[in-house]
Structures are given as structure tokens and as C-alpha cells.
Short mmCIF file of C-alpha atoms and ligand atoms in Angstrom, two decimals:
data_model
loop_
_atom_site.label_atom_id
_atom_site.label_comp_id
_atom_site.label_asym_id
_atom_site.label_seq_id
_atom_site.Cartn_x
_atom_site.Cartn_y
_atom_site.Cartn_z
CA UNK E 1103 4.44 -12.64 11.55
CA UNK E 1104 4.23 -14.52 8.19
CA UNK E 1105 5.77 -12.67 5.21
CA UNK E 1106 3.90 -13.29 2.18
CA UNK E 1107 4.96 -12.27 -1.27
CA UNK E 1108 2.70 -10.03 -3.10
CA UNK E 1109 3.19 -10.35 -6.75
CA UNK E 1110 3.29 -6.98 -7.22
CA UNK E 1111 5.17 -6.02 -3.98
CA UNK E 1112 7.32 -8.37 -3.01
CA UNK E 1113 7.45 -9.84 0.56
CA UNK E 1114 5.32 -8.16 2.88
CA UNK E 1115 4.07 -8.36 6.65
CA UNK E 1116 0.83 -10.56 6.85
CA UNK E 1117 -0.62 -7.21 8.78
CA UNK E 1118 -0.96 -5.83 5.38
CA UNK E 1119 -3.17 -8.58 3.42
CA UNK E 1120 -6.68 -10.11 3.68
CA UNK E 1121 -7.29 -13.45 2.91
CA UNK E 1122 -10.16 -14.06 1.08
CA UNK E 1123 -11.14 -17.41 0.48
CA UNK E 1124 -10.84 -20.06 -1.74
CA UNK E 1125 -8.90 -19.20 -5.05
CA UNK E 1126 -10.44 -20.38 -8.67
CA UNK E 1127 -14.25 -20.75 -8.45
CA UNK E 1128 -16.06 -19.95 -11.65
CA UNK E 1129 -19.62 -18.59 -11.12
CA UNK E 1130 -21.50 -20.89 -13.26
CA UNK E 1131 -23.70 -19.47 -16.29
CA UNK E 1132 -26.34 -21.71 -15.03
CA UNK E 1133 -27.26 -23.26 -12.22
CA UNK E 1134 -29.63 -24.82 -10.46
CA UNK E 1135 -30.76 -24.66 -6.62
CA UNK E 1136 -28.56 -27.09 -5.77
CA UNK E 1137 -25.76 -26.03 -8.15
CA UNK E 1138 -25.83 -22.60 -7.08
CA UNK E 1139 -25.22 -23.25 -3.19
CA UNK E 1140 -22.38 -25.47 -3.93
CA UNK E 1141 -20.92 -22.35 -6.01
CA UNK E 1142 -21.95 -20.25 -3.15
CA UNK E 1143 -21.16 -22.47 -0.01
CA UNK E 1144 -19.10 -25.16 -0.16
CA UNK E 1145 -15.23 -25.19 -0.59
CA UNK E 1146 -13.00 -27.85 -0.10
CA UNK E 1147 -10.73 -27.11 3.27
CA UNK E 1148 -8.04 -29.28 2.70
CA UNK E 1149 -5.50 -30.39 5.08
CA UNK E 1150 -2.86 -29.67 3.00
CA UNK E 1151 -1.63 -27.86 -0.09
CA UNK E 1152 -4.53 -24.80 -0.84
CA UNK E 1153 -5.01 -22.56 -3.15
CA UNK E 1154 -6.62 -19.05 -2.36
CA UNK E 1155 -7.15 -15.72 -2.62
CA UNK E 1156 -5.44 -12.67 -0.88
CA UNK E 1157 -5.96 -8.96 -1.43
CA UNK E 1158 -2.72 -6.83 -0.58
CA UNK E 1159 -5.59 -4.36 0.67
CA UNK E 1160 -2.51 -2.15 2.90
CA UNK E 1161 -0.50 -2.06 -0.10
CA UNK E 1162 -1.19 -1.80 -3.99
CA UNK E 1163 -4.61 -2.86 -3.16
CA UNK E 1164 -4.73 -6.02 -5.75
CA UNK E 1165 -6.45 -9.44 -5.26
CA UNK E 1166 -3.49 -12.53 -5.84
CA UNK E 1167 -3.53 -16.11 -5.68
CA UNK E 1168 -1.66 -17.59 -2.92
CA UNK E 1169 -0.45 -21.26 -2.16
CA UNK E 1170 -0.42 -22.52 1.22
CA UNK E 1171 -0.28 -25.58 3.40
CA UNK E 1172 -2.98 -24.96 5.58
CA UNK E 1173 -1.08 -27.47 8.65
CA UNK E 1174 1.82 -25.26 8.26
CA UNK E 1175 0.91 -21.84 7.45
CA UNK E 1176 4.10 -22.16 4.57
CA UNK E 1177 3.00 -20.07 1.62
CA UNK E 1178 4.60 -22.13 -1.14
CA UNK E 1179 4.05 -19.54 -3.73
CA UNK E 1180 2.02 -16.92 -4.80
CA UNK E 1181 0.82 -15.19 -8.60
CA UNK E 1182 -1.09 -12.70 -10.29
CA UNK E 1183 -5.10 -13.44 -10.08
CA UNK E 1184 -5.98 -14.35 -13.83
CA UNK E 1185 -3.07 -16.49 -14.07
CA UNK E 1186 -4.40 -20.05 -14.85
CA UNK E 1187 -4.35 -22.08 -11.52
CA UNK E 1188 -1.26 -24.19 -11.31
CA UNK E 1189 -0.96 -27.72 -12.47
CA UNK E 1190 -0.42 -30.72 -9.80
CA UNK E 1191 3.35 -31.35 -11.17
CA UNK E 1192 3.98 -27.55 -10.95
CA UNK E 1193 1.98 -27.41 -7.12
CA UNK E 1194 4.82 -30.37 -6.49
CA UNK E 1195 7.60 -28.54 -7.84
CA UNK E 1196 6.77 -25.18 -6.04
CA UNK E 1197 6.38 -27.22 -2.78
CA UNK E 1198 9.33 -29.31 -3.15
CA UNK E 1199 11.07 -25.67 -3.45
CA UNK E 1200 9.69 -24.77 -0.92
CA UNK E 1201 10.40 -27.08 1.49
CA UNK V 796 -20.72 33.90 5.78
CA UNK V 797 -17.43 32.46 7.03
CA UNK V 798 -14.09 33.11 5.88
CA UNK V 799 -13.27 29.52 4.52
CA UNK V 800 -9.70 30.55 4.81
CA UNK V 801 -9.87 31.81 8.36
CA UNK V 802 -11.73 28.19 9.51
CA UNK V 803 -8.50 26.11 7.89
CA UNK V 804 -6.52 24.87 10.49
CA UNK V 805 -3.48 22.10 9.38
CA UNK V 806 -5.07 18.81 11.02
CA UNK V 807 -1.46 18.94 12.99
CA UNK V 808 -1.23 22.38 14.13
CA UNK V 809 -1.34 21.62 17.54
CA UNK V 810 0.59 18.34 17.99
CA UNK V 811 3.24 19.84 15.50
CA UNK V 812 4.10 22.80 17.49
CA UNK V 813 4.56 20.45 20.71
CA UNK V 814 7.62 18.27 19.60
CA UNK V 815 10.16 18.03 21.65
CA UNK V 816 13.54 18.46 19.52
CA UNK V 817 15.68 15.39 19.85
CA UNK V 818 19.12 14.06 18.28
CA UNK V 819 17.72 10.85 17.33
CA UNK V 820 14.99 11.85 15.13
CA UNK V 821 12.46 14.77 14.50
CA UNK V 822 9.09 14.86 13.66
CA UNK V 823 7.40 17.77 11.58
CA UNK V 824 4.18 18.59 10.07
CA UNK V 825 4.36 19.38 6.08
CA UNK V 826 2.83 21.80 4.47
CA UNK V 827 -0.48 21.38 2.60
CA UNK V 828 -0.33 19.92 -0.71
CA UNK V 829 -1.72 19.26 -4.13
CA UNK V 830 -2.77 15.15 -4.50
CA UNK V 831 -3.99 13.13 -7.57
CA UNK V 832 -4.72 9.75 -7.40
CA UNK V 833 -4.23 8.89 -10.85
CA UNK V 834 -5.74 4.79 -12.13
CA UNK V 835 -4.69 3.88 -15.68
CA UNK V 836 -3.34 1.37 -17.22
CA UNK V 837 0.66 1.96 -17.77
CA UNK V 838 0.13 3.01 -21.64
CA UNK V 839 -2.30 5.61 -20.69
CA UNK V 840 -0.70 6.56 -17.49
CA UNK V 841 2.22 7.01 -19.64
CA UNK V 842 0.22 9.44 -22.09
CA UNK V 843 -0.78 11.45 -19.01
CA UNK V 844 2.96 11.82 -17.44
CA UNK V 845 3.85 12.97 -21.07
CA UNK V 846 1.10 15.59 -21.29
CA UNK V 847 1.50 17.20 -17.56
CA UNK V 848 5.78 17.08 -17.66
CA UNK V 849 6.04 14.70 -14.68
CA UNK V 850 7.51 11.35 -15.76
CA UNK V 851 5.69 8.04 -13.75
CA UNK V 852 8.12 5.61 -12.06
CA UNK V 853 7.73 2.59 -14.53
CA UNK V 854 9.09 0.10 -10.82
CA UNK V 855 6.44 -1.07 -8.81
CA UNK V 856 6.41 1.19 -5.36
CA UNK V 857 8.90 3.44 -6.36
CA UNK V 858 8.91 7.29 -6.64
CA UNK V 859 10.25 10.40 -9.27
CA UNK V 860 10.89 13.45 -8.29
CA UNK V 861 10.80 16.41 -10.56
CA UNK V 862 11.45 19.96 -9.21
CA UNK V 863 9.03 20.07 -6.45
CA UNK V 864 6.93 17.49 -8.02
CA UNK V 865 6.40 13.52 -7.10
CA UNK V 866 4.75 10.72 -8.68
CA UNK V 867 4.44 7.89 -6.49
CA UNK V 868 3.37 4.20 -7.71
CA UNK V 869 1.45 2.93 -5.45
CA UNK V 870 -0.24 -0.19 -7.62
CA UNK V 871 0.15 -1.59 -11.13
CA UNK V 872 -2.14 0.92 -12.03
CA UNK V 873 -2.09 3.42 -9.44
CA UNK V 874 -0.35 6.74 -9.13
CA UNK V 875 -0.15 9.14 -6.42
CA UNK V 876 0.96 12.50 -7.99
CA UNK V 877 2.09 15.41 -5.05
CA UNK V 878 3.32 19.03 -5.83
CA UNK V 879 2.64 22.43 -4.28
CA UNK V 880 -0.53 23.54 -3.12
CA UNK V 881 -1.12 25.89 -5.76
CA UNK V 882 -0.33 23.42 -8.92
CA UNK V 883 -3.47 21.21 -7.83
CA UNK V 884 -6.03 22.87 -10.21
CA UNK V 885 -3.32 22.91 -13.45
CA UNK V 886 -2.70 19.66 -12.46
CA UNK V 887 -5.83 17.80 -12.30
CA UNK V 888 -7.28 19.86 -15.66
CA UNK V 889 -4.17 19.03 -18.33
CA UNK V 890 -4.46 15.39 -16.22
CA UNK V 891 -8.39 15.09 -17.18
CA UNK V 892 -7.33 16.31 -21.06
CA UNK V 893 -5.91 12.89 -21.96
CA UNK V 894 -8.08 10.63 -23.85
CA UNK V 895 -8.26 7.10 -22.82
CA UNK V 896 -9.62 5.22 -19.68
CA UNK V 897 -8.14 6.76 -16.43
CA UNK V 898 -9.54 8.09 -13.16
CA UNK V 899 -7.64 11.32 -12.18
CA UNK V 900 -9.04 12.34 -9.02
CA UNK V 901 -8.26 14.99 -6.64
CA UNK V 902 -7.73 14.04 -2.94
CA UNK V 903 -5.67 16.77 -1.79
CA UNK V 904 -7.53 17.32 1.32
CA UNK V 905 -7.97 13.46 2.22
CA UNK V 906 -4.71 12.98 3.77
CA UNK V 907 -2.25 15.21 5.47
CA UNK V 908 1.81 14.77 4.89
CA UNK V 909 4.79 14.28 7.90
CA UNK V 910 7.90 14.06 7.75
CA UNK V 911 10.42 12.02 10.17
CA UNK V 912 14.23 12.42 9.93
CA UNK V 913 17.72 11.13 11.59
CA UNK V 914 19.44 8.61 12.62
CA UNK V 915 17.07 7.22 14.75
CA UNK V 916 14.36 7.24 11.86
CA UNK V 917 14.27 3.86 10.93
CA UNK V 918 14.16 2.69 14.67
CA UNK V 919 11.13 4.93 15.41
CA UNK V 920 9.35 3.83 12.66
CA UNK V 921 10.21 0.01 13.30
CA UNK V 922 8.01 0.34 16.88
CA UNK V 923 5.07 0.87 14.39
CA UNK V 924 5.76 -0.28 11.35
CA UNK V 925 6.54 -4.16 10.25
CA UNK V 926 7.63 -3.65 6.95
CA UNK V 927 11.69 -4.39 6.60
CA UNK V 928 13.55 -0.27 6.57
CA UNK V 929 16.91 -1.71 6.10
CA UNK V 930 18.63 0.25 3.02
CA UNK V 931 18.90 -2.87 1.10
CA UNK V 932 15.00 -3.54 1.25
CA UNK V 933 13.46 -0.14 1.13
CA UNK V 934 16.39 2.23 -0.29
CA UNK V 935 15.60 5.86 -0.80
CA UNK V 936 12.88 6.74 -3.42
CA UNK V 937 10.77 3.54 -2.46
CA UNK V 938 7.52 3.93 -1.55
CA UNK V 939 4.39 2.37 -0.37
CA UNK V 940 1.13 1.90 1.30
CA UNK V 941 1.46 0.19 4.33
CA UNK V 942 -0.10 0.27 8.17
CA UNK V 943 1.56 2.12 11.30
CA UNK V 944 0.23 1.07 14.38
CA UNK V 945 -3.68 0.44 13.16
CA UNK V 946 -3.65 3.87 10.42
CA UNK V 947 -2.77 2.80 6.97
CA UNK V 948 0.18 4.70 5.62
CA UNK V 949 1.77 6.00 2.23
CA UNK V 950 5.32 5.99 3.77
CA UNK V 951 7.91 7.21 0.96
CA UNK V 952 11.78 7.18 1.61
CA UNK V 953 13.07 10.81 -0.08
CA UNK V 954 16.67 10.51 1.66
CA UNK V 955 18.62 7.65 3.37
CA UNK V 956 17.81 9.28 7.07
CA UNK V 957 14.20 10.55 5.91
CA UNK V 958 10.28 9.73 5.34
CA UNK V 959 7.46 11.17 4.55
CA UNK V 960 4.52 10.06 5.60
CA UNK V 961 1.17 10.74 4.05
CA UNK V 962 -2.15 9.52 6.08
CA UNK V 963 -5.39 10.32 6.18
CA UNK V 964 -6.16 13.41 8.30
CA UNK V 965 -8.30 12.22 10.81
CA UNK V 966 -5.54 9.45 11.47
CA UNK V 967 -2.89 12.05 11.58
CA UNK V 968 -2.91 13.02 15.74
CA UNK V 969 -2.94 9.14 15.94
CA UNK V 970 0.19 8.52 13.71
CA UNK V 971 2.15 11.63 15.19
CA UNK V 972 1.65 10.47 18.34
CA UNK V 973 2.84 6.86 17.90
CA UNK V 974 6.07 8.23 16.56
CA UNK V 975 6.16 10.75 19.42
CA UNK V 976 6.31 7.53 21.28
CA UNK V 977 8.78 6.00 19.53
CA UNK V 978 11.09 9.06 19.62
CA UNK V 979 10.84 8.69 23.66
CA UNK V 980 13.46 5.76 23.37
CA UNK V 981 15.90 8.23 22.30
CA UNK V 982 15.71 10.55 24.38
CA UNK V 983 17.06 8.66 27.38
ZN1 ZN W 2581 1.03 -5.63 -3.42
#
């Protein structure tokens, strides 16, 4: 079972979170057709480093950001949602730390 | 029309007065209770403990205990506030007094409370419940919402050897039973 550090909790079993999706997408003010489904459809999937959302729904109930490597299932960090999404240096720091 | 007194029964009345007694650990039902989910943000929340005499753990998933009073935190802005069955009303009215954005709601009836104690305790729980119960990770007066088995869980630590459990009552027979299950281990 993965262990995944709520901001607000502290490590917890993965049996207590949802993932949900893709972290740091801004509905746009306005859109367009085509605009619009990209906000509402596509994501990137990486192979890699991701960044995404989890809710701590068995817990204190609060929506995080979470950075994972989606080959190895590492979560290479986590923080509050509203926090301003990590720069690349400070994604290769954390993972580097992580490692 | 009916008594509604007479047509209370604890959602545990049955499976409670079935456990078998064992060394290891023991299961009872608690008593009914007063609940308030309190929401606020921590300078409001802080307002409220001042105004009803029940101070609010300021550590994430952590509990106070005053008297025969507990405030549980639960979230960064969630409270679960239990007492005696008969302080719910007072409670939830000098709760609602406070001015400022808050939800103070009562749920007294949502959930029912057990309680399991011993040595074993830790153990029994462990067959259900993933979260770490070492001393070092979850010392006594921690709390938190969590799952046992498939029922979420408000599992608090209140002494080294003992937890209470609050769940939902229609999860309840589910939860008591999983622990009676548990307990079985010890009994060899
Ligand atoms: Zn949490």
C-alpha cells in the first residue's frame, strides 16, 4: 500500500485518498469550442514526473497537490492546493530528494 | 401516537450484549451522545471554543478533553465537539451565538460511539485498519477519520490501551463485527 503524505495529516494509507486528476488547470474566462474541450478533455499523461490532485476524502476531507512519477508510483512530494505549482528546478530538487 | 422514547433502541443493543469477554481486548457499546460538527476558520473556531468553555486542539488530528467534554480536529477547519447527551441543545445554541462564518451543526444521531480496550487493542484494530497504531505515530489523544474494513471511521486514542470509535450508525453492526473478528485471534 503506498503511503502518501497529506499536508494536513501526515503520511497516510493510499485506502484513505482519491486521486483526482490532473493538478493546476485554470478554467479559462473565455473560450471557444475548441478552447473549452481542451480545458475540459485533454491532459497531458506524462511518463514521468506529474503533478495532480488528491482529496484526503477518509481523513480531513481536503483536496492537495501531489507529485508523482507515474512509471514508479513514487510520490515525490506533496502541498497544500492554492500553493503555486512548483518550479522545474524545485520539481528536480524534490525528486533528486526523493530518490 | 408513539412513544418516541419507547421506539429508541441503541443501533448496538443487540451485538453489544453478545460479546464474549476476553483478556486481549473488549469491545463495548457507548452511550448516546451529544455531536457538533463545527467548520470555521481557526480565528472563529477559536471565538466559539471561548464562548462555550471547551478549548479546540490548535494540532491537526488531535483531541482536548475537558470534564466530560471533547473537541476533536478532524480538518484545518473542522471540529467534532462530543459531551453528554443532555448538553447537546446548550451546546449547539451558545455555539450558533458567535458571529462570524461557521457551520455548527448537530449530528448527534448520525453516528453511534464504541469503545475497544487492552492489550490486544492495537492488534485488533490493525486486521481492519491500515493506518500505523504504534505509540510513536498515533499516541494517546490523536485522532482521526479514517476507514475500517470498508466503514469510514473517527477513531480517537483516549488512553495508551484504548479507542473510541465513532461511525455512522448504520455501519455500526458492520464495524462491531469486524472487531469481533479480530478479537477471535485472541482468544485461542
Ligand atoms: Zn488529510
Amino acid at each position: 500500500m503506498l503511503l502518501i503524505p497529506c499536508p494536513h495529516c501526515g503520511a497516510r494509507p493510499e485506502n484513505e485518498f482519491r486521486n483526482a486528476g490532473e493538478a493546476h488547470i485554470a478554467r479559462p474566462a473565455e473560450a471557444d469550442d475548441a478552447a473549452w474541450a481542451d480545458y475540459l478533455y485533454m491532459r497531458t499523461n506524462p511518463k514521468g514526473v506529474f503533478i495532480e490532485r488528491w482529496r484526503h476524502i477518509h481523513g480531513c476531507g481536503r483536496f492537495f497537490n501531489c507529485v508523482r512519477h507515474t512509471v514508479t508510483d513514487r510520490i515525490i512530494a506533496t502541498y497544500k492546493a492554492g500553493d503555486p505549482r512548483p518550479s522545474l528546478d524545485v520539481l528536480r530538487a524534490w525528486s533528486e530528494h526523493a530518490r | 401516537m408513539a412513544d418516541p422514547a419507547a421506539a429508541r433502541v441503541h443501533p448496538l443493543a443487540v451485538l453489544g450484549a453478545g460479546s464474549m469477554p476476553g483478556a486481549g481486548a473488549t469491545l463495548r457499546a457507548l452511550p448516546p451522545a451529544c455531536r457538533i460538527s463545527l467548520r470555521a476558520d481557526p480565528q472563529v473556531a477559536a471565538a466559539i471554543a471561548a464562548a462555550i468553555g471547551l478549548p479546540l486542539p490548535e494540532a491537526m488530528c488531535r483531541a482536548n478533553v475537558l470534564g466530560a467534554r471533547a473537541a476533536l480536529r478532524l480538518g484545518p477547519d473542522e471540529w467534532l465537539l462530543i459531551g453528554p447527551e443532555a448538553a447537546g441543545e446548550s451546546l449547539a445554541r451558545v455555539a450558533m451565538a458567535v458571529p462570524g462564518p461557521a457551520s455548527v451543526v448537530d449530528v448527534s444521531h448520525r453516528s453511534t460511539a464504541l469503545e475497544i480496550a487492552g492489550p490486544r487493542a492495537v492488534a485488533v484494530l490493525g486486521a481492519f485498519c491500515a493506518l500505523d497504531l504504534d505509540a510513536a505515530a498515533f499516541p494517546v489523544g490523536m485522532c482521526t477519520r479514517t476507514l475500517l474494513g470498508k466503514a469510514e471511521i473517527v477513531l480517537w486514542r483516549s488512553a495508551a490501551e484504548c479507542f473510541r470509535i465513532e461511525v455512522w450508525r448504520s455501519f455500526a453492526p458492520y464495524v462491531w463485527n469486524c472487531l469481533e473478528e479480530g478479537r477471535l485471534e485472541f482468544f485461542i
